[in-house]
Tab-separated table of C-alpha atoms in Angstrom:
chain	number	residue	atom	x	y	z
T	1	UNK	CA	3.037	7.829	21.596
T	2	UNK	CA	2.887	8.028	18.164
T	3	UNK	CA	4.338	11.343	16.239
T	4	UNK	CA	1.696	13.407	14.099
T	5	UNK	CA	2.559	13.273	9.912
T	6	UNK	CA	4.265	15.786	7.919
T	7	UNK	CA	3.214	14.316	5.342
T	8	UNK	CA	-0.862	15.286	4.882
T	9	UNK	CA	-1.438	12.624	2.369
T	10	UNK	CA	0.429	9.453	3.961
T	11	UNK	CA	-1.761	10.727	6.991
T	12	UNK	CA	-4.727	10.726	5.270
T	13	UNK	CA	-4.133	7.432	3.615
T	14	UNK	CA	-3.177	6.497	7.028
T	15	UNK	CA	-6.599	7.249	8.644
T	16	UNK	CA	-9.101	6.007	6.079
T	17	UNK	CA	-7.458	2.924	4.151
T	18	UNK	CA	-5.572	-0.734	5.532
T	19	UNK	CA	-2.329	-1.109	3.551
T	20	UNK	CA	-1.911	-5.059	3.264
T	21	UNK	CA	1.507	-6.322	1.371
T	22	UNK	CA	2.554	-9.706	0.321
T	23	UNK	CA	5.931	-10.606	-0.841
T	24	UNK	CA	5.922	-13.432	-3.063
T	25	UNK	CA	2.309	-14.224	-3.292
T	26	UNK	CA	2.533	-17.645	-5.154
T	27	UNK	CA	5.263	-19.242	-2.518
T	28	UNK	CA	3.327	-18.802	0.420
T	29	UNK	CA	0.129	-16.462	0.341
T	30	UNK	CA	-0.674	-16.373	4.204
T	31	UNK	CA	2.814	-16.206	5.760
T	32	UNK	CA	4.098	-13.027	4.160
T	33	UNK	CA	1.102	-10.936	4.895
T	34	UNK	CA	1.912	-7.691	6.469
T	35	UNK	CA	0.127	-4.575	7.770
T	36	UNK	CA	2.131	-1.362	6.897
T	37	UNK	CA	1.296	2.364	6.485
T	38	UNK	CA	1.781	4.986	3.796
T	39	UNK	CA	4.659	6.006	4.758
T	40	UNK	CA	6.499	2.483	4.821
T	41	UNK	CA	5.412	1.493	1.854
T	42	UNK	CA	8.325	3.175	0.204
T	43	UNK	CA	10.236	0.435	1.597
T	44	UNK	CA	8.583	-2.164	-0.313
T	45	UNK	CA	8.487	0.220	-3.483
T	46	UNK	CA	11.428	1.507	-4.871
T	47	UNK	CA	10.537	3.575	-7.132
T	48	UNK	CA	8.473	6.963	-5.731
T	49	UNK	CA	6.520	7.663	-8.810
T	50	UNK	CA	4.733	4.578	-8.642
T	51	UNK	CA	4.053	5.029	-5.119
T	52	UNK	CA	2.134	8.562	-5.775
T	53	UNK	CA	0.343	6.944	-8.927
T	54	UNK	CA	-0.923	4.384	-6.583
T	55	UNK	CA	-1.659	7.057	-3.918
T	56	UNK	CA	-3.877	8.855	-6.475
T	57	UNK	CA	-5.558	5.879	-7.522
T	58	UNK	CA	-7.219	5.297	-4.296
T	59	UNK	CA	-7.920	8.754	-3.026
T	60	UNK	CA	-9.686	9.643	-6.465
T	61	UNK	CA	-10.866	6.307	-7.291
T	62	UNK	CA	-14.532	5.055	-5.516
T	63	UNK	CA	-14.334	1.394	-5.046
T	64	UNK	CA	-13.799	0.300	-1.330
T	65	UNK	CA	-10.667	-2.306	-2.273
T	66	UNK	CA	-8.112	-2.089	-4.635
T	67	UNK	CA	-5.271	-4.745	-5.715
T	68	UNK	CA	-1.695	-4.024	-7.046
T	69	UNK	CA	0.297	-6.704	-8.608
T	70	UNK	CA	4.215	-5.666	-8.799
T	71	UNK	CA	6.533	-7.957	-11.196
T	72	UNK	CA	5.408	-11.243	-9.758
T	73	UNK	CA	6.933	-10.384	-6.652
T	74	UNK	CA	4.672	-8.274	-4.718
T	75	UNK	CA	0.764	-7.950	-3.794
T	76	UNK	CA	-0.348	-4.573	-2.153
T	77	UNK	CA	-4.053	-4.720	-1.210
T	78	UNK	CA	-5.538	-1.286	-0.142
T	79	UNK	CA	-9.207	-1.833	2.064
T	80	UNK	CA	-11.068	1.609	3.242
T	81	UNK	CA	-11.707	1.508	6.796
């Protein structure tokens, strides 16, 4: 069962958008593709500033996909539900 948020906005992130990451994107674009959630993104993203900027992008901005690029090393694609 799982556990209800604390968090309201990694719950609401949660519930309307598909968080999509892949690590090294150039190397091997379909083997590294993994489904995650708000909250575990902070593994992928050290630094928590970043994460919130990103956060804000999508829940303010109005297109239905979005597409981070991080230092060559990392792909986060965001899809609304």
């Amino acid at each position: 069962m799982a556990l209800k948020s604390d968090n309201p906005t990694n719950a609401k992130i949660n519930q309307n958008f598909i968080i999509r990451v892949l690590e090294n994107p150039k190397h091997n674009p379909v083997k590294n593709t993994k489904l995650t959630s708000a909250n575990k993104l902070s593994d992928y993203l050290k630094d928590e500033e970043l994460k919130i900027k990103l956060f804000k992008t999508i829940l303010y901005g109005e297109k239905d996909k979005y597409v981070f690029k991080i230092r060559n090393r990392l792909r986060i694609e965001i899809c609304s539900k």
